[in-house]
mmCIF file of C-alpha atoms in Angstrom:
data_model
loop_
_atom_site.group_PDB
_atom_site.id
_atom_site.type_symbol
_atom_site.label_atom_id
_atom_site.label_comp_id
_atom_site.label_asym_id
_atom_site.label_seq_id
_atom_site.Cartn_x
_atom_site.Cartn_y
_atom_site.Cartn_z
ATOM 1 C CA UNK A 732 -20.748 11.911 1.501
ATOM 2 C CA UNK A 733 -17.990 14.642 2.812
ATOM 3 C CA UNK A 734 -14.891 13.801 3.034
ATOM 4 C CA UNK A 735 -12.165 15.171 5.977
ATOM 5 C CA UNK A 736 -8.665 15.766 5.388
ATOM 6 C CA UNK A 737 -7.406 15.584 8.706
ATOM 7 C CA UNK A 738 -3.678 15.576 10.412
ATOM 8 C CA UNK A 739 -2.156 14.371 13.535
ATOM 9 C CA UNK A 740 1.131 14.883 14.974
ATOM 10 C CA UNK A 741 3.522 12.022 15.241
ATOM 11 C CA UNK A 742 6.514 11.984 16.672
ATOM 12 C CA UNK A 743 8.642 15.079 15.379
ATOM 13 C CA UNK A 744 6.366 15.347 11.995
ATOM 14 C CA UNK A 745 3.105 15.491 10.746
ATOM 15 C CA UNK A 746 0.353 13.021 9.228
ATOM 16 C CA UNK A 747 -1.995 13.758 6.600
ATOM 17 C CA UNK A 748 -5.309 11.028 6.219
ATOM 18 C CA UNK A 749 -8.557 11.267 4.876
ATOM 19 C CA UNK A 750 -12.006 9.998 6.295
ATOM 20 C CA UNK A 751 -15.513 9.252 4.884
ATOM 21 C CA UNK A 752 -18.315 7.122 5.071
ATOM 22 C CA UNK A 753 -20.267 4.948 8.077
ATOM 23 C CA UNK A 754 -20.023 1.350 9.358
ATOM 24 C CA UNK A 755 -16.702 -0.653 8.876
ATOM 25 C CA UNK A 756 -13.329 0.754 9.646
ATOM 26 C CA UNK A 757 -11.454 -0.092 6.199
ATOM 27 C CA UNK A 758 -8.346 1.151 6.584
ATOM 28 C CA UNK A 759 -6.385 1.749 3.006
ATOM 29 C CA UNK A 760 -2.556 2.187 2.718
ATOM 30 C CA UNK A 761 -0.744 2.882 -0.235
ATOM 31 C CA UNK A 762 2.534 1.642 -1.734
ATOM 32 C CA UNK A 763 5.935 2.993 -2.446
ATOM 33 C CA UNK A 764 5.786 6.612 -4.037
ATOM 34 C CA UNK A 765 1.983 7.052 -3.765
ATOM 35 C CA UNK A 766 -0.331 9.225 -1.045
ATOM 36 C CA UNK A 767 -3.673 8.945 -0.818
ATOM 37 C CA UNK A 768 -4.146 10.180 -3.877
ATOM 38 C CA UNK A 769 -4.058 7.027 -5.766
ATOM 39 C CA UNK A 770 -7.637 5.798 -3.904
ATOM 40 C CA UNK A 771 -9.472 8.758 -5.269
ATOM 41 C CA UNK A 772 -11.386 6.711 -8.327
ATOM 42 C CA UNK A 773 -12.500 4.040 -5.275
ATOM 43 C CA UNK A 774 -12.713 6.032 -2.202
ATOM 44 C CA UNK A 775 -16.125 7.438 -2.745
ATOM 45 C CA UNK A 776 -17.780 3.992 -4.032
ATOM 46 C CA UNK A 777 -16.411 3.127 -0.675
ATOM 47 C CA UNK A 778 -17.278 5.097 1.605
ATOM 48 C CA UNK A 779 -20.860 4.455 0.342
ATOM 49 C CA UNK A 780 -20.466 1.445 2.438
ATOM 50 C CA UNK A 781 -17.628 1.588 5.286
ATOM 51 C CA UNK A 782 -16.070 3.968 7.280
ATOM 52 C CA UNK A 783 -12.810 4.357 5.113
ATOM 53 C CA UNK A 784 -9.378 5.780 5.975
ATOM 54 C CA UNK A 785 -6.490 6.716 3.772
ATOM 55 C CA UNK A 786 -3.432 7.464 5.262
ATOM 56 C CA UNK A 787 -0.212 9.174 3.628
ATOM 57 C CA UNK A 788 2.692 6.955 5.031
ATOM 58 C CA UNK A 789 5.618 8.446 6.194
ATOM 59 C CA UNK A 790 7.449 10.310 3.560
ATOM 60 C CA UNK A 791 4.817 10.193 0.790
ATOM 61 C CA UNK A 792 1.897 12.540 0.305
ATOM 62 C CA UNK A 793 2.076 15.792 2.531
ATOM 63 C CA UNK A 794 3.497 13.224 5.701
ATOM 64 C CA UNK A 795 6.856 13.839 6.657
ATOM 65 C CA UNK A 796 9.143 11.671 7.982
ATOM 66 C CA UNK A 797 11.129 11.384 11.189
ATOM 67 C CA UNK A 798 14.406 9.340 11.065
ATOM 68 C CA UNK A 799 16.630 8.270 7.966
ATOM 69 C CA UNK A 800 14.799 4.847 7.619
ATOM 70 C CA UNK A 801 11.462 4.451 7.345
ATOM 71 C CA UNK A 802 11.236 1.085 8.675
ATOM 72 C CA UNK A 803 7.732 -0.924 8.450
ATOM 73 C CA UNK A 804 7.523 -0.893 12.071
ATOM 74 C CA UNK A 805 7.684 2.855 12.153
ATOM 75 C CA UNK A 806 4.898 3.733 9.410
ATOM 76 C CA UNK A 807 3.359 0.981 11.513
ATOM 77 C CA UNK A 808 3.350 2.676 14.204
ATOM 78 C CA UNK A 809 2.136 6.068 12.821
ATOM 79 C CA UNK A 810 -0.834 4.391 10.894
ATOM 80 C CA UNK A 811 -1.706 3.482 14.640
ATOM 81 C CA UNK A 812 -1.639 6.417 15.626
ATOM 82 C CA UNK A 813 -3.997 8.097 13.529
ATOM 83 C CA UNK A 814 -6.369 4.701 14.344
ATOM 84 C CA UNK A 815 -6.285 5.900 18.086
ATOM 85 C CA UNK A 816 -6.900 9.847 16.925
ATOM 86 C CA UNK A 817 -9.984 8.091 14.543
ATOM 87 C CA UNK A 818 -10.881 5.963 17.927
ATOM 88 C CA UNK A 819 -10.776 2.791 16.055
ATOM 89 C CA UNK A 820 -10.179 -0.167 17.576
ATOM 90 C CA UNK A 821 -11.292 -2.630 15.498
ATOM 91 C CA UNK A 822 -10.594 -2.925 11.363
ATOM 92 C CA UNK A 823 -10.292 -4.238 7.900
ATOM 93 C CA UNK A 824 -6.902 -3.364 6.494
ATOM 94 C CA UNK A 825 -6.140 -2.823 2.594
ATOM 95 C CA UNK A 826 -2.172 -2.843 2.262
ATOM 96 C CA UNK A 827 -0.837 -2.052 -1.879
ATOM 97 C CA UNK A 828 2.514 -3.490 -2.072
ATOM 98 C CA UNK A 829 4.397 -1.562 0.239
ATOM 99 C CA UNK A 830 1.815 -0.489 2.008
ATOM 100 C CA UNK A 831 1.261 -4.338 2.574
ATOM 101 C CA UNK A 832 4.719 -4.435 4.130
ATOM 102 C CA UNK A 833 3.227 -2.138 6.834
ATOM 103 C CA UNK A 834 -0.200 -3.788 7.005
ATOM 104 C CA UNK A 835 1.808 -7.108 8.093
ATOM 105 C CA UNK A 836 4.256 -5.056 10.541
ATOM 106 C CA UNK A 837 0.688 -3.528 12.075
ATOM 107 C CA UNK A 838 -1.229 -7.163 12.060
ATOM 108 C CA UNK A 839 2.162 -8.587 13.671
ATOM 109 C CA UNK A 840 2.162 -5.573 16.315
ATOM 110 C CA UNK A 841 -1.104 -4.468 17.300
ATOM 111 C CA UNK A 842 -2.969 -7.996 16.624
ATOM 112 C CA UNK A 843 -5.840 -6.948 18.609
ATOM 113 C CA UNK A 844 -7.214 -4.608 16.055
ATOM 114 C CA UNK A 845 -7.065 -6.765 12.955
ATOM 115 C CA UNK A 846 -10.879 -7.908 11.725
ATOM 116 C CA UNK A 847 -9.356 -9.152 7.922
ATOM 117 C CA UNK A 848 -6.878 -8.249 5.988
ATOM 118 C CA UNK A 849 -6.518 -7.310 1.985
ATOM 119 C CA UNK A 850 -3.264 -8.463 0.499
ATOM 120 C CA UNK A 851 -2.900 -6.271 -2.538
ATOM 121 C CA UNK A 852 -0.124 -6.750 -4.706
ATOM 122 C CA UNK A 853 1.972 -7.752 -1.896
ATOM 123 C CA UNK A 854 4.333 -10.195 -0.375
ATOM 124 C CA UNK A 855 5.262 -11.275 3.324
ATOM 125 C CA UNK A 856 8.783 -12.361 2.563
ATOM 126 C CA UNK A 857 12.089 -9.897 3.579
ATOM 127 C CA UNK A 858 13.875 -8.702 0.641
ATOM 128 C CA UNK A 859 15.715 -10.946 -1.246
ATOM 129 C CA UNK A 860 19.864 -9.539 -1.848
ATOM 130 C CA UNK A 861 19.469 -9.300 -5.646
ATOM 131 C CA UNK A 862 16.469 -6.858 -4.725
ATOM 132 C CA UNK A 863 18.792 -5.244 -2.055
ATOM 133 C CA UNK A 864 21.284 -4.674 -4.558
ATOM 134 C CA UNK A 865 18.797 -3.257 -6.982
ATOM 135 C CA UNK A 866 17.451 -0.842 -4.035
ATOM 136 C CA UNK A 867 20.593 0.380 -3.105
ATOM 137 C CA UNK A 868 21.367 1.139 -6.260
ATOM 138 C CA UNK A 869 18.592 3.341 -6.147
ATOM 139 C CA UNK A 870 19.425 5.110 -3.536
ATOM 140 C CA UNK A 871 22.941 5.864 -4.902
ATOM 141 C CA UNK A 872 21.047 7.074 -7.979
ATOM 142 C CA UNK A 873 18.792 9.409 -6.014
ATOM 143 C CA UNK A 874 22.370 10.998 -4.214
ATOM 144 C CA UNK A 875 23.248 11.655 -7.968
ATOM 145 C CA UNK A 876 20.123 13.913 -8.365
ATOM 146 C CA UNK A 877 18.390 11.438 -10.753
ATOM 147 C CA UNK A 878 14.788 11.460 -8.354
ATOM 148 C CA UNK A 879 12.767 12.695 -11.429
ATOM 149 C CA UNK A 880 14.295 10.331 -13.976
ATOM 150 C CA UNK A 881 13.548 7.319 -11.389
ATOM 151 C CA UNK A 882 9.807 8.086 -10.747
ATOM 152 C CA UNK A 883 8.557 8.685 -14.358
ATOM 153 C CA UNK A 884 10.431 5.517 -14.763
ATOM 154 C CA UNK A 885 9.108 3.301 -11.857
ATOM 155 C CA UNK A 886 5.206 4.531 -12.507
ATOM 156 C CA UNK A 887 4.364 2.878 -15.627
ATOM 157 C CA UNK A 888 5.882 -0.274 -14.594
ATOM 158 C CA UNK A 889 3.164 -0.778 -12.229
ATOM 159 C CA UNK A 890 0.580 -1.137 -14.877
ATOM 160 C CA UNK A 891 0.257 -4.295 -16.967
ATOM 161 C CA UNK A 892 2.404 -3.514 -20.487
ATOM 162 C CA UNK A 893 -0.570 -3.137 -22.401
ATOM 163 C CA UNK A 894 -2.563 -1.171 -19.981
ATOM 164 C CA UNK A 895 -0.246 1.906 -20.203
ATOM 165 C CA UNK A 896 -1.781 3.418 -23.406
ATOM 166 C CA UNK A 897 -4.978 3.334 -21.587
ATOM 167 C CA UNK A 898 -4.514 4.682 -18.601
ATOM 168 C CA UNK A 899 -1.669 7.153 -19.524
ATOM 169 C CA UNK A 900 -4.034 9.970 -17.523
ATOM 170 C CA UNK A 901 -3.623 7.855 -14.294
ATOM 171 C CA UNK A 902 0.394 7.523 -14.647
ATOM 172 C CA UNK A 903 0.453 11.128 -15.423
ATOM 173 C CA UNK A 904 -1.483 11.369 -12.110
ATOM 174 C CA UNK A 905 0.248 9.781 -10.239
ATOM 175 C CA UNK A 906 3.763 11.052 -11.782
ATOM 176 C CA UNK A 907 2.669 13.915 -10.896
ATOM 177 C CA UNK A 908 1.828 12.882 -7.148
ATOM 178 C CA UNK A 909 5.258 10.819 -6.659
ATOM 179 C CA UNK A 910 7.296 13.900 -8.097
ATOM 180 C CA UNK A 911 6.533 15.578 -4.653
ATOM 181 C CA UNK A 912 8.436 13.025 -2.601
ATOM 182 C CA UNK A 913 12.047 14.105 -1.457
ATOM 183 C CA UNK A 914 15.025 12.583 -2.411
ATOM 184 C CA UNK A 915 15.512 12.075 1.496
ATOM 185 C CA UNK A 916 11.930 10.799 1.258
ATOM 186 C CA UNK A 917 12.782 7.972 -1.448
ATOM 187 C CA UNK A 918 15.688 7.296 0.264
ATOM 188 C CA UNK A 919 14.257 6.562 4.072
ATOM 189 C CA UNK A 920 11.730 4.371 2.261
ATOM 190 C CA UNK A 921 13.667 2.813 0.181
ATOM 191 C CA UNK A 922 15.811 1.834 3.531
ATOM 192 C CA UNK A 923 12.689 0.436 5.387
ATOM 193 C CA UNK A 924 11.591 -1.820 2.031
ATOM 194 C CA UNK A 925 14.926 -3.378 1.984
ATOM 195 C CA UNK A 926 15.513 -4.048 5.433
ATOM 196 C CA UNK A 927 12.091 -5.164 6.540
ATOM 197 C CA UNK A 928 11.585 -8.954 8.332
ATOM 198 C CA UNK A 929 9.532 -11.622 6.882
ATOM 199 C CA UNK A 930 6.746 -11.496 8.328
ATOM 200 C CA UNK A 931 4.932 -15.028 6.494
ATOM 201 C CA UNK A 932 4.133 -15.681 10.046
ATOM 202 C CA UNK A 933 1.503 -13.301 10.411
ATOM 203 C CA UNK A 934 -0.826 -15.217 7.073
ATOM 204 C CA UNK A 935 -0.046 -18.801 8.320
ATOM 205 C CA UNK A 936 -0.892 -17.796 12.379
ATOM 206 C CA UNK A 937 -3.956 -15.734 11.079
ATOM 207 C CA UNK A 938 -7.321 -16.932 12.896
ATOM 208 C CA UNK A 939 -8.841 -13.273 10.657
ATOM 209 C CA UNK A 940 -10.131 -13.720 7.266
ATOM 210 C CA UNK A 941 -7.292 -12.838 4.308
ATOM 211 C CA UNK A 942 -7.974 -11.805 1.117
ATOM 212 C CA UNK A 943 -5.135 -11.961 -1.298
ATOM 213 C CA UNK A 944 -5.348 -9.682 -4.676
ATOM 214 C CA UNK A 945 -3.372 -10.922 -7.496
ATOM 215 C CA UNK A 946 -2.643 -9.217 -10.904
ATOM 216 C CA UNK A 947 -1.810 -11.783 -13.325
ATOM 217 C CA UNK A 948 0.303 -9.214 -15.363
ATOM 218 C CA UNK A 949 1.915 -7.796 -12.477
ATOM 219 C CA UNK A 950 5.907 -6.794 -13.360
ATOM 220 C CA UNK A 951 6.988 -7.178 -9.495
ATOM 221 C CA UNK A 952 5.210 -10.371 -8.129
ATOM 222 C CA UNK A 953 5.040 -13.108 -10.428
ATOM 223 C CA UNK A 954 1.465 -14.693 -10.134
ATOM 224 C CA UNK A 955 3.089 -18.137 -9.235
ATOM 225 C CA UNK A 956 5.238 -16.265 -5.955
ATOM 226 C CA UNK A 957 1.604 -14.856 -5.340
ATOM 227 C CA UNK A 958 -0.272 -17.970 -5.801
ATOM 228 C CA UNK A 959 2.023 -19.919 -3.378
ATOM 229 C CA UNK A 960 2.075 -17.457 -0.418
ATOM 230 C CA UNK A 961 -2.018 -17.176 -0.928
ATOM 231 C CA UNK A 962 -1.730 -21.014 -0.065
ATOM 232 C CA UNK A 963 0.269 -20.346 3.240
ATOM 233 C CA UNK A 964 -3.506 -20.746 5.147
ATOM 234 C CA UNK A 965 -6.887 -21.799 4.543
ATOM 235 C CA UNK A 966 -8.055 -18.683 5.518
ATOM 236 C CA UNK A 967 -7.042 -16.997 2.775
ATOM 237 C CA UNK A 968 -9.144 -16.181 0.050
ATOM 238 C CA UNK A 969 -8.242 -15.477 -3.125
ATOM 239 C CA UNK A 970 -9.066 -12.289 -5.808
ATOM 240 C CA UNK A 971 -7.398 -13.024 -9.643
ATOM 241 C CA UNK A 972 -7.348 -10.147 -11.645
ATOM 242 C CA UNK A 973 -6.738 -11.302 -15.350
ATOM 243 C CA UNK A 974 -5.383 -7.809 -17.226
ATOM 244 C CA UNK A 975 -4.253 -6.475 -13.902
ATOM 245 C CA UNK A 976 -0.436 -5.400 -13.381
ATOM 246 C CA UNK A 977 0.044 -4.011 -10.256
ATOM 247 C CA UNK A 978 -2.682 -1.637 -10.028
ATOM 248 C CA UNK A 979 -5.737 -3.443 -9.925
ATOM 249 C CA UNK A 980 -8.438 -0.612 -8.311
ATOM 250 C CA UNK A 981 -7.538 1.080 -11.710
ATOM 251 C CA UNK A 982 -6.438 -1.510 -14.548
ATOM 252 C CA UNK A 983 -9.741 -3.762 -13.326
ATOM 253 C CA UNK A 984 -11.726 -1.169 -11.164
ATOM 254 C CA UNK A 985 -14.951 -2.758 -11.144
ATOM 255 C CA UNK A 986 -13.958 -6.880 -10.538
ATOM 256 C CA UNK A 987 -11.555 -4.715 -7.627
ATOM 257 C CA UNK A 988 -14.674 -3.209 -5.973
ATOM 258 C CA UNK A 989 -16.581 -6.079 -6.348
ATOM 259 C CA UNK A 990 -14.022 -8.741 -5.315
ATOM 260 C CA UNK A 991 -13.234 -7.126 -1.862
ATOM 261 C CA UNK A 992 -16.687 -5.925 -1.445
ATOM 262 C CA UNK A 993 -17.767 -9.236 -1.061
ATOM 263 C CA UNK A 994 -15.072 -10.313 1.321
ATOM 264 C CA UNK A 995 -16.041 -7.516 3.778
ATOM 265 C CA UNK A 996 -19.503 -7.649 3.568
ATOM 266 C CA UNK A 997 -18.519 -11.409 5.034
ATOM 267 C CA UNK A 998 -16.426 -10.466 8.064
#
């Protein structure tokens, strides 16, 4: 099955995606400090069966970014924009934690195109101020040239504690993938995370299937916050991954591929 890198134009920047496979538009967005790199030990199994899309998100990967905050709306608006280049008009979205943040800014805008959506490792609320604080201290960190200390300190965080001796190739991966972000990158993020709306709305108003992905080890979502907001609607389904932190397609790769599997091949 080949695989196209492709970019687009948007706005005063540049988008970089990738594209394989037939049937199904699944449409996969990362989180905070990945690209599309961090789908590569999943993307082929599926594009076996769907018609997948990866998409860099403004200020991560080789996409730029246009404007000191990258709010939600915005990447929102750029993942839709490589959707119209792709001519899809109908899809199955997979948002990873910050990449959920957009998924739910997309669903909320541009309802029409929404088949299903895959809550992974994600949450509708807004920030809450003791996460504000923690952001902006962050940011005031990045200012004092500390971007490399931050990132090979964030990355194994998002694998359950006892995962990180077994996956230490992955986090070295991916280390190595986040150390490409700017400073101004991290920082325009960092000012769309903590500013973005709760958007809870969007799972209880949903008439689409939902799946909702839950790491029971995950360090940043508690399984209980997870387990509540999975209750918001009946139509949400619900994927419990036992050793999983907050990288399930890698800590649990094959209950991942099968759990969502079986939710699309439903929709």
């Amino acid at each position: 099955m080949s695989v196209m890198i492709k970019t687009i134009n948007f706005r005063t920047t540049r988008l970089r995606y990738k594209t394989s496979g037939n049937g199904k538009d699944l449409i996969l967005l990362h989180g905070y400090l990945e690209s599309i790199e961090i789908w590569d030990n999943i993307f082929d199994d599926l594009s076996k069966l769907y018609r997948v899309t990866a998409i860099d998100l403004l200020g991560h990967g080789e996409s730029g970014i246009v404007d000191e905050k990258s709010s939600m709306e915005l990447m929102a608006e750029a993942v839709k924009s490589v959707l119209d280049a792709e001519g899809i008009t109908h899809c199955i979205v997979l948002g990873h934690s910050m990449g959920g943040y957009v998924m739910f800014a997309l669903a909320e805008m541009y309802k029409e195109l929404m088949d299903g959506l895959i809550i992974y490792h994600s949450i509708c609320t807004a920030d809450p101020e003791e996460r504000k604080a923690i952001r902006i201290k962050t940011i005031n960190d990045l200012k004092d040239g500390m971007r490399e200390e931050i990132v090979r300190a964030f990355i194994p965080k998002t694998f359950a504690a006892e995962n990180v001796i077994l996956f230490t190739e992955a986090i070295s991966m991916s280390t190595k993938n986040s150390l490409r972000m700017s400073e101004e990158s991290i920082i325009a993020t960092l000012r769309g995370i903590m500013e973005r709306a709760n958007r809870c709305s969007v799972i209880q108003n949903s008439s689409i299937p939902i799946l909702s992905v839950i790491g029971v080890k995950d360090l940043f979502i508690s399984f209980e916050v997870s387990n509540s907001q999975a209750e918001l609607s009946n139509n949400v389904q619900k994927l419990i991954l036992e050793n999983t932190g907050h990288m399930g397609h890698i800590e649990e790769k094959i209950n991942f591929l099968n759990g969502i599997v079986s939710f699309i091949n439903t929709i």
